Protein backbone atom coordinates (compact mmCIF):
# COMPACT_ATOMS: atom_id res chain seq x y z
CA MET A 1 -17.26 13.35 -6.39
CA ALA A 2 -14.25 12.84 -4.16
CA ASN A 3 -16.03 10.67 -1.79
CA SER A 4 -17.31 8.51 -4.66
CA ILE A 5 -13.93 8.08 -6.09
CA ILE A 6 -12.48 7.10 -2.61
CA SER A 7 -15.43 4.74 -1.98
CA HIS A 8 -14.85 3.13 -5.48
CA ILE A 9 -10.92 2.44 -4.70
CA MET A 10 -11.50 1.11 -1.22
CA GLU A 11 -14.24 -1.39 -2.49
CA SER A 12 -12.35 -2.50 -5.57
CA ILE A 13 -9.36 -3.83 -3.66
CA SER A 14 -10.04 -7.15 -1.56
CA ARG A 15 -8.37 -7.37 1.87
CA LEU A 16 -6.62 -10.61 2.72
CA PHE A 17 -8.02 -10.50 6.30
CA THR A 18 -10.19 -13.30 7.53
CA PRO A 19 -11.77 -12.46 11.01
CA THR A 20 -12.39 -15.04 13.86
CA GLU A 21 -15.75 -16.55 14.28
CA GLY A 22 -17.91 -14.54 16.89
CA SER A 23 -17.43 -11.18 18.29
CA PHE A 24 -14.20 -9.41 17.95
CA PHE A 25 -12.32 -6.12 18.31
CA LEU A 26 -10.83 -4.71 15.26
CA LEU A 27 -8.02 -2.31 16.23
CA GLY A 28 -5.91 -0.39 13.67
CA PRO A 29 -4.49 3.10 12.79
CA ARG A 30 -6.84 5.76 11.34
CA GLY A 31 -7.20 5.58 7.72
CA THR A 32 -6.55 1.79 7.08
CA GLY A 33 -9.85 1.00 6.12
CA LYS A 34 -11.69 -0.71 9.16
CA SER A 35 -14.94 1.06 8.63
CA TRP A 36 -14.97 0.17 4.65
CA TRP A 37 -14.04 -3.41 5.34
CA THR A 38 -16.71 -4.05 8.02
CA ARG A 39 -19.44 -2.60 5.99
CA LEU A 40 -18.42 -4.74 2.99
CA ALA A 41 -17.96 -7.89 4.95
CA PHE A 42 -21.22 -7.29 6.92
CA PRO A 43 -23.62 -5.31 4.72
CA ASP A 44 -26.70 -6.38 6.81
CA ALA A 45 -25.25 -5.36 10.05
CA LEU A 46 -26.59 -2.81 12.21
CA VAL A 47 -24.18 0.16 12.44
CA VAL A 48 -23.57 2.10 15.70
CA ASP A 49 -21.44 5.05 14.33
CA LEU A 50 -19.56 6.78 17.15
CA LEU A 51 -17.96 9.28 14.72
CA ASP A 52 -21.48 10.82 14.93
CA PRO A 53 -21.53 13.37 17.64
CA ALA A 54 -25.28 12.68 18.40
CA THR A 55 -24.83 9.15 18.69
CA VAL A 56 -22.06 9.72 21.22
CA ARG A 57 -24.05 12.01 23.38
CA GLN A 58 -26.95 9.52 23.47
CA LEU A 59 -24.87 6.65 24.51
CA GLN A 60 -22.56 8.42 26.83
CA ALA A 61 -25.60 9.72 28.68
CA ARG A 62 -27.35 6.29 28.46
CA PRO A 63 -25.09 3.30 27.48
CA GLU A 64 -27.83 0.95 28.20
CA ARG A 65 -29.62 2.32 25.38
CA LEU A 66 -27.59 0.02 23.00
CA GLU A 67 -29.72 -2.89 24.55
CA SER A 68 -32.83 -1.12 23.72
CA ILE A 69 -31.77 -0.58 20.26
CA LEU A 70 -31.10 -4.22 19.75
CA ASP A 71 -34.45 -5.36 21.42
CA GLY A 72 -35.98 -3.34 18.72
CA GLN A 73 -34.52 -5.26 15.86
CA PRO A 74 -36.65 -7.92 14.09
CA GLU A 75 -33.88 -10.74 14.76
CA PRO A 76 -30.22 -11.15 15.96
CA GLY A 77 -27.38 -10.54 13.76
CA PRO A 78 -24.03 -8.64 13.51
CA VAL A 79 -23.58 -5.24 15.08
CA ILE A 80 -20.81 -2.99 14.18
CA ILE A 81 -19.86 -0.57 16.69
CA ASP A 82 -17.48 1.99 14.95
CA GLU A 83 -14.51 3.67 17.06
CA VAL A 84 -15.93 1.97 20.08
CA GLN A 85 -13.09 3.81 22.28
CA ARG A 86 -15.16 7.03 22.04
CA VAL A 87 -17.80 5.36 24.50
CA PRO A 88 -15.87 2.66 26.27
CA GLU A 89 -18.69 2.42 28.84
CA LEU A 90 -20.82 0.38 26.01
CA LEU A 91 -18.41 -2.40 26.69
CA ASN A 92 -20.17 -3.23 29.81
CA VAL A 93 -23.38 -3.45 27.97
CA VAL A 94 -21.63 -5.39 25.13
CA HIS A 95 -20.48 -7.85 27.72
CA ARG A 96 -23.64 -8.44 29.22
CA LEU A 97 -25.49 -9.10 25.77
CA ILE A 98 -22.61 -11.76 24.77
CA GLU A 99 -22.93 -13.29 28.28
CA ARG A 100 -26.61 -13.84 27.57
CA LYS A 101 -25.90 -15.58 24.36
CA ARG A 102 -28.89 -14.11 22.40
CA GLY A 103 -27.39 -14.39 19.01
CA TRP A 104 -25.50 -11.00 18.52
CA ARG A 105 -22.34 -10.75 16.89
CA PHE A 106 -20.31 -7.67 17.68
CA ILE A 107 -17.66 -6.22 15.57
CA LEU A 108 -15.90 -3.37 17.79
CA THR A 109 -13.80 -1.13 15.68
CA GLY A 110 -11.17 1.23 17.34
CA SER A 111 -8.09 3.43 16.44
CA SER A 112 -6.82 3.70 20.20
CA ALA A 113 -6.09 0.67 22.31
CA ARG A 114 -5.25 3.25 25.21
CA ARG A 115 -8.83 4.44 25.84
CA LEU A 116 -10.10 0.75 25.46
CA ARG A 117 -7.71 -0.33 28.02
CA ARG A 118 -8.82 2.39 30.50
CA GLY A 119 -12.52 1.79 29.39
CA GLY A 120 -12.63 -1.78 30.26
CA VAL A 121 -11.60 -4.09 27.21
CA ASN A 122 -10.74 -6.74 29.90
CA LEU A 123 -14.45 -6.76 31.25
CA LEU A 124 -15.11 -8.76 28.21
CA GLY A 125 -13.11 -11.44 29.56
CA GLY A 126 -11.77 -12.89 26.45
CA ARG A 127 -15.48 -13.22 25.03
CA ALA A 128 -14.20 -11.12 21.97
CA ALA A 129 -11.22 -11.90 20.09
CA LEU A 130 -8.58 -9.16 19.54
CA GLU A 131 -7.96 -8.71 15.81
CA SER A 132 -5.78 -5.96 14.06
CA PHE A 133 -6.12 -4.09 10.95
CA HIS A 134 -3.16 -2.68 8.64
CA PRO A 135 -2.12 -0.76 5.69
CA TRP A 136 -2.55 -2.50 2.33
CA MET A 137 -0.28 -5.42 1.50
CA ALA A 138 1.54 -5.41 -1.85
CA GLY A 139 -0.29 -8.73 -2.50
CA GLU A 140 -3.56 -6.96 -2.13
CA LEU A 141 -2.59 -4.47 -4.74
CA GLY A 142 -1.34 -6.92 -7.28
CA ALA A 143 -0.41 -5.21 -10.32
CA GLN A 144 -1.31 -1.83 -8.92
CA PHE A 145 1.78 -2.21 -6.50
CA SER A 146 4.66 0.20 -6.78
CA LEU A 147 7.68 -0.28 -4.67
CA ALA A 148 8.96 3.14 -5.47
CA SER A 149 5.43 4.74 -4.50
CA ALA A 150 5.35 2.57 -1.39
CA LEU A 151 8.54 3.82 -0.11
CA GLU A 152 7.55 7.52 -0.65
CA ARG A 153 3.84 7.52 0.25
CA GLY A 154 3.39 4.13 2.08
CA LEU A 155 0.16 2.05 1.93
CA VAL A 156 -2.44 3.58 4.13
CA PRO A 157 -5.69 3.29 2.19
CA GLY A 158 -7.20 6.42 3.32
CA VAL A 159 -4.04 8.40 2.04
CA LEU A 160 -3.72 6.58 -1.32
CA ALA A 161 -7.30 6.77 -1.99
CA SER A 162 -7.69 10.40 -1.37
CA PRO A 163 -7.87 13.04 -4.30
CA ASP A 164 -4.38 14.41 -3.23
CA PRO A 165 -2.39 11.69 -1.53
CA ASP A 166 0.79 13.85 -0.82
CA ALA A 167 -1.48 16.41 1.08
CA ALA A 168 -3.22 13.71 3.00
CA LEU A 169 0.00 12.07 4.05
CA ALA A 170 1.55 15.56 5.05
CA ALA A 171 -1.56 16.23 7.16
CA TYR A 172 -1.90 12.70 8.58
CA CYS A 173 0.16 12.83 11.75
CA GLY A 174 -1.12 16.39 12.46
CA ILE A 175 -4.78 15.30 12.25
CA TYR A 176 -3.77 12.18 14.60
CA VAL A 177 -2.33 14.80 17.20
CA ARG A 178 -5.14 17.09 17.03
CA GLU A 179 -7.86 14.44 17.22
CA GLU A 180 -6.41 11.78 19.37
CA VAL A 181 -3.78 13.27 21.65
CA GLN A 182 -4.83 16.88 21.90
CA ALA A 183 -8.72 16.23 22.18
CA GLU A 184 -8.08 13.19 24.82
CA ARG A 185 -5.57 15.50 26.77
CA LEU A 186 -3.09 12.42 26.65
CA VAL A 187 -0.01 14.76 27.14
CA ARG A 188 0.24 18.16 28.79
CA ASN A 189 2.44 19.66 25.94
CA VAL A 190 1.25 18.67 22.38
CA GLY A 191 4.07 20.42 20.76
CA ASP A 192 6.61 18.39 22.91
CA PHE A 193 4.81 15.20 21.47
CA SER A 194 5.07 16.51 18.01
CA ARG A 195 8.77 17.08 18.51
CA PHE A 196 9.14 13.58 20.15
CA LEU A 197 7.55 12.05 16.60
CA GLU A 198 10.13 13.93 14.37
CA ALA A 199 12.85 12.83 16.81
CA ALA A 200 11.80 9.24 16.99
CA SER A 201 11.62 9.13 13.27
CA PHE A 202 15.51 8.87 13.18
CA SER A 203 15.10 5.56 15.22
CA HIS A 204 12.73 4.01 12.75
CA ALA A 205 14.12 0.60 11.87
CA ALA A 206 16.67 0.89 14.68
CA GLN A 207 17.21 0.42 18.29
CA LEU A 208 15.31 3.28 20.21
CA SER A 209 17.60 5.21 22.58
CA VAL A 210 15.09 6.83 24.87
CA ALA A 211 17.91 9.04 26.24
CA ASN A 212 18.88 10.41 22.77
CA VAL A 213 15.52 11.23 21.98
CA ALA A 214 14.96 12.90 25.17
CA ARG A 215 18.11 15.12 24.74
CA GLU A 216 16.89 15.88 21.36
CA CYS A 217 13.60 16.95 22.70
CA GLN A 218 14.92 18.67 25.57
CA VAL A 219 12.47 16.75 27.97
CA GLU A 220 12.91 14.19 30.73
CA ARG A 221 13.69 10.42 29.75
CA LYS A 222 10.33 9.47 31.73
CA THR A 223 8.28 11.68 29.37
CA VAL A 224 9.88 10.06 26.24
CA GLU A 225 8.89 6.65 27.70
CA SER A 226 5.39 7.73 28.37
CA TYR A 227 5.27 9.18 24.61
CA VAL A 228 6.52 6.00 23.30
CA THR A 229 3.64 4.13 25.04
CA ILE A 230 1.20 6.60 23.87
CA ALA A 231 2.53 6.12 20.09
CA GLU A 232 2.11 2.24 20.46
CA ASP A 233 -1.54 2.80 22.09
CA LEU A 234 -2.50 4.80 19.26
CA LEU A 235 -1.20 2.32 16.91
CA LEU A 236 1.22 4.77 15.28
CA ALA A 237 4.41 2.67 16.01
CA THR A 238 5.64 -0.62 17.38
CA ARG A 239 8.62 -1.90 19.22
CA LEU A 240 10.21 -5.24 18.02
CA GLU A 241 11.86 -7.34 20.74
CA PRO A 242 15.01 -9.18 20.27
CA PHE A 243 15.11 -12.98 19.38
CA THR A 244 16.80 -14.74 22.15
CA ARG A 245 15.73 -18.19 21.94
CA ARG A 246 18.46 -20.81 22.67
CA ALA A 247 21.10 -17.98 22.34
CA LYS A 248 24.71 -19.01 21.89
CA ARG A 249 26.09 -15.41 21.83
CA ALA A 250 25.80 -12.33 23.89
CA LEU A 251 22.85 -10.34 22.36
CA ALA A 252 21.44 -6.94 22.31
CA THR A 253 18.31 -6.75 24.67
CA HIS A 254 17.05 -3.39 23.58
CA PRO A 255 13.80 -3.24 21.35
CA LYS A 256 14.00 -1.79 17.51
CA PHE A 257 11.20 0.88 16.89
CA TYR A 258 9.00 1.09 13.80
CA PHE A 259 6.29 3.42 12.70
CA PHE A 260 3.45 1.44 11.30
CA ASP A 261 3.85 2.85 7.74
CA ALA A 262 6.71 3.62 5.46
CA GLY A 263 4.86 6.78 4.18
CA VAL A 264 4.14 8.05 7.70
CA PHE A 265 7.93 7.63 8.40
CA ARG A 266 8.63 9.78 5.51
CA SER A 267 6.10 12.60 6.54
CA LEU A 268 8.00 12.71 9.94
CA ARG A 269 11.37 12.48 8.96
CA PRO A 270 13.11 15.90 8.13
CA ALA A 271 14.56 16.08 4.76
CA GLY A 272 17.05 18.97 4.27
CA PRO A 273 20.79 19.38 3.34
CA LEU A 274 22.05 17.75 6.40
CA ASP A 275 20.05 14.57 5.91
CA ARG A 276 21.18 12.00 4.00
CA ARG A 277 18.69 10.44 1.40
CA ASP A 278 20.24 6.89 1.63
CA GLU A 279 19.75 6.58 5.31
CA ALA A 280 16.05 7.51 5.13
CA ASP A 281 15.60 5.28 1.96
CA GLY A 282 17.07 2.15 3.81
CA ALA A 283 14.95 2.84 6.86
CA ALA A 284 11.94 3.18 4.67
CA LEU A 285 12.51 -0.10 2.87
CA GLU A 286 13.25 -2.20 6.10
CA GLY A 287 10.09 -0.39 7.64
CA LEU A 288 7.98 -1.24 4.50
CA VAL A 289 9.11 -5.13 4.86
CA PHE A 290 8.22 -4.73 8.76
CA GLN A 291 4.81 -3.74 8.21
CA HIS A 292 4.11 -6.34 5.64
CA LEU A 293 5.58 -9.08 8.00
CA GLN A 294 3.59 -7.57 10.88
CA THR A 295 0.32 -8.00 8.75
CA TRP A 296 1.34 -11.59 7.62
CA ALA A 297 1.91 -12.60 11.15
CA ALA A 298 -1.36 -10.93 12.56
CA TRP A 299 -3.46 -12.52 9.72
CA GLY A 300 -2.14 -15.83 9.65
CA GLY A 301 -5.41 -17.47 10.26
CA MET A 302 -5.95 -21.19 11.14
CA GLY A 303 -4.88 -20.51 14.79
CA ALA A 304 -1.39 -19.70 13.51
CA LYS A 305 1.03 -18.39 16.07
CA ARG A 306 3.80 -16.35 14.25
CA SER A 307 6.20 -14.35 16.19
CA LEU A 308 8.56 -11.57 15.00
CA GLY A 309 11.82 -10.50 16.27
CA PHE A 310 15.26 -9.32 15.42
CA TRP A 311 18.92 -10.68 16.34
CA ARG A 312 21.81 -8.56 17.21
CA THR A 313 25.06 -9.64 18.74
CA ARG A 314 26.83 -7.29 21.00
CA SER A 315 29.74 -7.62 18.59
CA GLY A 316 27.63 -5.82 16.06
CA ASN A 317 26.08 -8.69 13.98
CA GLU A 318 22.60 -7.95 13.05
CA VAL A 319 19.52 -9.75 11.29
CA ASP A 320 16.70 -7.44 10.74
CA PHE A 321 13.82 -9.98 11.20
CA VAL A 322 13.56 -13.50 12.55
CA VAL A 323 10.14 -15.34 11.84
CA TYR A 324 9.56 -18.20 14.47
CA ALA A 325 6.38 -20.24 14.12
CA LYS A 326 5.51 -23.93 14.63
CA ASP A 327 6.27 -24.93 10.99
CA GLU A 328 8.60 -21.96 10.02
CA PHE A 329 11.86 -20.51 11.03
CA ALA A 330 13.42 -17.80 9.01
CA ALA A 331 15.74 -15.09 9.09
CA ILE A 332 15.58 -11.99 6.79
CA GLU A 333 17.93 -9.33 6.14
CA VAL A 334 16.76 -5.98 4.04
CA LYS A 335 19.53 -4.43 2.03
CA ASN A 336 18.74 -1.12 -0.04
CA THR A 337 21.01 -2.11 -2.92
CA ARG A 338 20.64 -3.57 -6.28
CA ALA A 339 23.72 -5.87 -6.15
CA PRO A 340 24.16 -7.60 -2.85
CA ARG A 341 27.84 -7.73 -1.67
CA GLU A 342 29.60 -10.72 0.25
CA ALA A 343 29.71 -8.19 3.36
CA ASP A 344 25.83 -8.06 3.14
CA LEU A 345 25.81 -11.86 3.75
CA LYS A 346 27.81 -11.87 6.88
CA SER A 347 25.15 -11.42 9.56
CA LEU A 348 23.06 -14.26 8.03
CA VAL A 349 25.95 -16.51 7.84
CA ARG A 350 26.45 -15.90 11.37
CA PHE A 351 22.97 -16.49 12.20
CA SER A 352 22.85 -19.86 10.31
CA GLU A 353 25.84 -21.01 12.30
CA ASP A 354 23.89 -20.82 15.36
CA TYR A 355 20.62 -21.79 13.93
CA PRO A 356 21.15 -24.19 11.17
CA GLU A 357 17.49 -24.92 10.97
CA ALA A 358 16.54 -21.48 9.89
CA VAL A 359 16.03 -20.50 6.24
CA THR A 360 17.99 -17.41 5.41
CA VAL A 361 16.89 -14.79 3.04
CA LEU A 362 18.35 -11.35 1.80
CA LEU A 363 15.98 -8.99 0.16
CA HIS A 364 17.26 -6.31 -2.16
CA ARG A 365 16.13 -3.83 -4.60
CA GLY A 366 17.69 -5.82 -7.64
CA THR A 367 15.97 -8.06 -10.07
CA GLU A 368 18.11 -11.18 -9.82
CA ARG A 369 17.72 -14.19 -7.61
CA THR A 370 20.71 -15.95 -6.58
CA ARG A 371 21.94 -18.16 -3.68
CA GLU A 372 25.34 -17.33 -2.02
CA ARG A 373 26.68 -19.18 0.92
CA GLY A 374 23.30 -20.82 1.68
CA VAL A 375 21.47 -17.36 1.46
CA TRP A 376 18.53 -16.78 -0.64
CA CYS A 377 18.90 -13.37 -2.28
CA VAL A 378 15.55 -12.45 -3.47
CA PRO A 379 14.33 -9.09 -4.98
CA VAL A 380 12.24 -7.47 -2.41
CA GLU A 381 9.38 -6.37 -4.75
CA GLN A 382 8.72 -10.00 -5.77
CA PHE A 383 8.77 -11.02 -2.15
CA LEU A 384 6.38 -8.51 -0.98
CA VAL A 385 3.86 -9.03 -3.74
CA ARG A 386 3.79 -12.87 -3.12
CA LEU A 387 3.58 -12.73 0.66
CA HIS A 388 0.24 -13.79 1.64
CA PRO A 389 -1.23 -14.41 5.13
CA ALA A 390 -2.16 -17.95 4.39
CA GLY A 391 1.36 -18.75 2.88
CA SER A 392 4.70 -18.99 4.02
CA ILE A 393 7.93 -16.94 3.89
CA ALA A 394 9.52 -19.63 2.00
CA ALA A 395 6.79 -19.40 -0.56
CA ALA A 396 6.97 -15.77 -0.66
CA ALA A 397 10.56 -16.05 -1.39
CA GLN A 398 9.93 -18.91 -3.96
CA ILE A 399 12.51 -21.34 -1.92
CA PRO A 400 11.89 -24.85 -3.04
CA LYS A 401 11.04 -27.40 -0.57
CA PRO A 402 13.81 -29.69 0.56
CA PRO A 403 13.63 -33.28 -0.80
CA LYS A 404 12.18 -35.74 1.55
């Protein structure tokens, strides 16, 4: 019964992802629905399920058996290899089959970029595009989207579609550590890595101080640096680089750190008498906006190249996100307040002084839309629901086009 309910929920919500033509990798964190989407998008595909231990054993022993399986099919078509990182040796076979141009289209899903890189993704030589999969966007959920729920539970489909989302979220990172980190022996001490994830939660939506995290975990700085890389390779976290193009001021150079989902951040962040609720709420809101912008940038389609960064001067002015693309330049500040104050506009105004070409947007928890000192103040829930990979930041913020 539980599986049928999950299946119904996952299949009832259409994703806004449009893949590239030809073969492609589809990488994304566990539970984001990669397997569900591929089976819905390619219902007639041949599926090689590497979550099946028997299939893994057979293909590990003889990777070339994949070619024999395909030779036995009546005609070429799409081939889904699910969790391809479990048998990275298959990539050599896939490479050879793509080279021979025999009509097969490979969809290669995975939740660990680390093993794929070690196993030879580069051997495909660009013959398979690299696509990413993400948690649900507010625009995909439509009327089902709840900002309050998203800030607490996040938007990981596998979590929200489970019969007990709170229990699924609480267990999420533990499963990741057990099945990805411990099973693959990525670290010497699993306990240290788990403590790192908790300590890193205090740097979510902030510049990451490796030295501070190392001191908190009582491990060497180099160990923390390796843990950050592992978290990124497992698609649990991302570092956001500063925007420095045509800089007119002295800027910060250290990246910011984000877990991929607001709910995952919440599950890792300790909550007790000494932990301020408002600090975690603000970080969760900024992280929720980040994961939407990250998905929007990755799923732009039509060859759109969208970059994300942040802007912080050494004097302390900071803009949470800078969106830079061929036809778009926007600075976005996120405030966990229902009534933005004059002081909340300061950094956006400073940014606008250096970059008058940019649209400046302040996202807040209130319901009113206003424009103050050239800054568009927009309710964050409205913005997230309207944000669509095929659209623009200006469209999501409902900013009118300037007269020609």
